[in-house]
Amino acid sequence: MPDGSYASVFGPLDLAGAQMLAKGADRCVFQHPHVPSLLVKVINTENYAAYLARRPLKRFYKQFQRAGACRVYLDELSEYVSASAGMPGSGTAPLARVVGVAQTSMGLGQLVEKITAEDGRIAPTLAQVFAREGVTGAMVQRLDEFFEALIEAHVVINDMSAKNIALGRNADGKAGMYLIDGFGVLPLVPLYAWSKRLNRRRMHRKYAHWLARMQREYGKVAAQSTTAP
């Protein structure tokens, strides 16, 4: 298939031989079979079905959503567009770019920017860095700046997790922290999408609680590394 052709990017894409890079509770992440700078996210249908089986109310109203499990693609694309549209000039929010959707052998997939490590492989998540190095003062300073950038861009986060933050370079080669998952508006009444001030207050509060939890959870890693012979 010719590189750069529409079909080579947007499919149909055969993921049978594609490298699976991550498997989460609701989605599986594959290396795009033809574009090194892109990832393909597809719904983990077994986990999603089990999730709905445990939540009958959600299963009831989900049947009226035409997009079904793929509604998350719309939520993240909408948030990416909203955050990017509000940036001055050619500035971008520290999010992995959402490129679009593609038909795949595993159903409709979402195409997103791949954040890479220096060796070109997929970048480590903050959870992996914390597990290796603990929560250092330098990392806290970087996190403070990262979350302030998200707040200033009026990004609404629905799942604040160290697994949803990658440390590496984007497709342009710019190094930094990038939110790769867990963004988008979920509530039926999207107050935090309507009000930047309310979202700022909520984000500051959630970030403070989350960071304290990370320091408790991963603090022993730093202590062990400083006492090791």
XYZ file of C-alpha atoms in Angstrom:
229
model
C 0.000 0.000 0.000
C 1.542 3.387 -1.007
C 2.820 5.436 1.926
C 0.731 8.535 2.525
C -2.292 7.296 0.580
C -5.696 7.751 2.170
C -6.210 4.022 2.638
C -2.768 3.556 4.202
C -3.674 6.056 6.923
C -7.437 5.739 7.414
C -7.943 2.157 6.392
C -9.384 -0.297 6.328
C -6.463 -1.256 8.594
C -5.616 -4.875 9.367
C -4.468 -4.990 12.984
C -3.875 -8.753 13.029
C -0.140 -8.262 12.631
C 0.105 -4.860 14.296
C 2.059 -4.456 17.526
C -0.131 -4.006 20.606
C 1.566 -1.401 22.790
C -0.923 -1.193 25.651
C -4.136 -2.796 26.868
C -6.316 -0.794 29.206
C -9.619 -1.416 30.905
C -11.620 -0.067 27.981
C -9.260 0.175 24.985
C -6.341 -1.545 23.287
C -3.570 0.550 21.722
C -1.743 -0.570 18.580
C 1.101 0.869 16.568
C -0.383 2.159 13.313
C 0.652 -0.434 10.710
C 1.748 2.178 8.146
C 2.425 5.475 9.956
C 5.129 5.380 12.687
C 3.937 8.637 14.288
C 0.379 7.382 14.861
C -1.330 4.969 17.230
C -4.649 3.191 16.766
C -6.973 2.830 19.753
C -9.789 0.284 19.537
C -12.494 -0.636 22.020
C -11.753 -3.618 24.252
C -15.153 -5.161 23.581
C -14.920 -7.930 26.198
C -14.044 -5.535 29.005
C -16.652 -3.029 27.840
C -19.394 -5.671 27.848
C -18.371 -6.806 31.338
C -18.351 -3.168 32.497
C -21.918 -2.613 31.267
C -23.048 -5.903 32.807
C -22.069 -4.532 36.223
C -23.900 -1.233 35.621
C -27.487 -1.802 34.464
C -28.397 1.898 34.539
C -25.495 2.812 32.276
C -26.307 -0.152 30.048
C -29.873 1.177 29.753
C -29.012 4.686 28.580
C -26.058 3.554 26.468
C -28.487 1.715 24.198
C -29.834 5.103 23.111
C -26.404 6.443 22.137
C -25.860 5.718 18.459
C -22.061 5.738 18.833
C -22.187 3.137 21.601
C -18.770 2.370 23.079
C -17.172 4.642 20.470
C -18.756 7.673 22.141
C -15.397 8.149 23.888
C -13.873 9.037 20.506
C -16.352 11.904 20.149
C -15.727 13.105 23.712
C -11.956 13.237 23.238
C -12.115 14.778 19.773
C -14.512 17.461 21.020
C -12.221 18.271 23.947
C -9.153 18.402 21.709
C -10.890 20.756 19.271
C -12.223 22.973 22.075
C -8.828 23.250 23.772
C -6.951 23.842 20.514
C -9.406 26.452 19.237
C -8.837 28.546 22.343
C -5.044 28.625 22.011
C -3.471 31.845 20.705
C -1.720 31.747 17.337
C -0.333 28.331 16.482
C -0.003 27.275 20.125
C -1.159 23.841 21.213
C -2.340 22.393 24.499
C -0.152 19.614 25.983
C -2.393 16.872 24.604
C -1.625 14.004 22.271
C -3.219 15.140 19.023
C -6.426 13.407 17.972
C -6.226 12.809 14.223
C -9.523 11.085 13.460
C -11.010 7.613 13.104
C -10.274 4.645 10.864
C -11.992 1.397 9.998
C -9.978 -1.559 11.283
C -10.232 -5.327 11.473
C -11.245 -4.833 15.130
C -13.951 -2.260 14.504
C -13.822 1.517 14.389
C -10.502 2.811 15.703
C -9.274 6.195 16.849
C -6.068 7.628 15.367
C -3.910 9.597 17.789
C -0.421 11.047 17.879
C 2.309 8.774 19.242
C 4.440 10.303 21.996
C 7.883 8.733 21.783
C 10.950 8.167 23.933
C 14.407 9.200 22.723
C 14.901 5.797 21.080
C 11.697 6.124 19.058
C 9.690 3.638 21.073
C 6.473 4.613 22.816
C 7.138 7.061 25.644
C 6.889 5.929 29.265
C 3.892 6.972 31.298
C 4.241 9.008 34.450
C 3.197 5.920 36.422
C 6.186 4.035 35.021
C 8.546 6.909 35.855
C 7.146 7.169 39.389
C 7.556 3.415 39.893
C 11.199 3.682 38.859
C 12.259 6.996 40.409
C 9.597 8.015 42.912
C 8.069 11.502 43.066
C 11.059 13.842 42.939
C 11.059 17.580 43.540
C 12.063 18.215 39.940
C 9.160 16.093 38.716
C 6.691 17.950 40.934
C 7.866 21.236 39.443
C 7.324 19.870 35.935
C 3.886 18.612 36.936
C 2.929 22.007 38.368
C 3.789 23.643 35.046
C 2.069 20.897 33.055
C -1.217 21.159 34.915
C -1.159 24.952 34.786
C -0.817 24.677 31.004
C -3.798 22.320 30.889
C -5.822 24.649 33.095
C -4.928 27.685 30.996
C -6.021 25.797 27.866
C -9.320 24.977 29.641
C -8.843 21.236 29.248
C -11.483 19.219 31.108
C -10.013 16.049 32.643
C -12.356 13.222 33.590
C -9.717 10.718 34.753
C -6.660 12.141 36.500
C -4.200 9.258 36.431
C -0.435 8.901 36.149
C -1.100 6.280 33.461
C -2.703 8.960 31.288
C 0.390 11.197 31.127
C 3.319 10.424 28.819
C 6.831 11.886 29.040
C 8.514 12.150 25.674
C 8.448 13.912 22.327
C 5.455 14.623 20.137
C 5.416 14.138 16.367
C 7.091 17.549 15.948
C 9.967 16.467 18.202
C 8.948 18.737 21.081
C 9.836 17.237 24.469
C 7.450 17.494 27.390
C 4.550 15.960 29.264
C 1.450 15.085 27.277
C -2.025 14.033 28.343
C -2.772 10.929 26.285
C -6.081 9.776 27.766
C -8.749 10.703 30.297
C -9.846 14.047 28.845
C -13.287 15.099 27.651
C -16.614 16.148 29.129
C -18.695 13.362 30.694
C -21.455 14.955 32.870
C -24.903 15.539 31.390
C -24.602 19.153 32.547
C -21.071 20.170 31.453
C -20.462 22.957 33.960
C -16.676 22.704 33.750
C -16.745 22.983 29.972
C -18.925 26.082 30.220
C -16.874 27.848 32.882
C -13.095 28.145 32.784
C -13.143 29.573 36.313
C -15.031 26.583 37.726
C -12.769 24.189 35.849
C -9.696 25.971 37.232
C -10.935 25.608 40.814
C -11.842 21.966 40.254
C -8.494 21.178 38.609
C -6.459 22.827 41.371
C -8.379 20.861 43.990
C -8.151 17.528 42.165
C -4.490 18.037 41.314
C -3.571 18.755 44.948
C -5.370 15.617 46.154
C -3.962 13.496 43.328
C -0.379 14.685 43.861
C -0.601 13.982 47.597
C -1.808 10.466 46.805
C 1.030 9.938 44.318
C 3.573 11.079 46.912
C 2.157 8.632 49.453
C 1.983 5.792 46.950
C 5.379 6.267 45.319
C 7.277 8.021 48.102
C 8.743 4.753 49.346
C 10.421 4.263 45.962
C 12.460 7.432 46.422
C 13.252 6.487 50.019
C 14.508 3.066 48.970
C 16.663 4.519 46.199
C 18.366 6.978 48.569
C 19.150 4.291 51.163
C 20.304 1.634 48.711
C 24.061 0.861 48.880
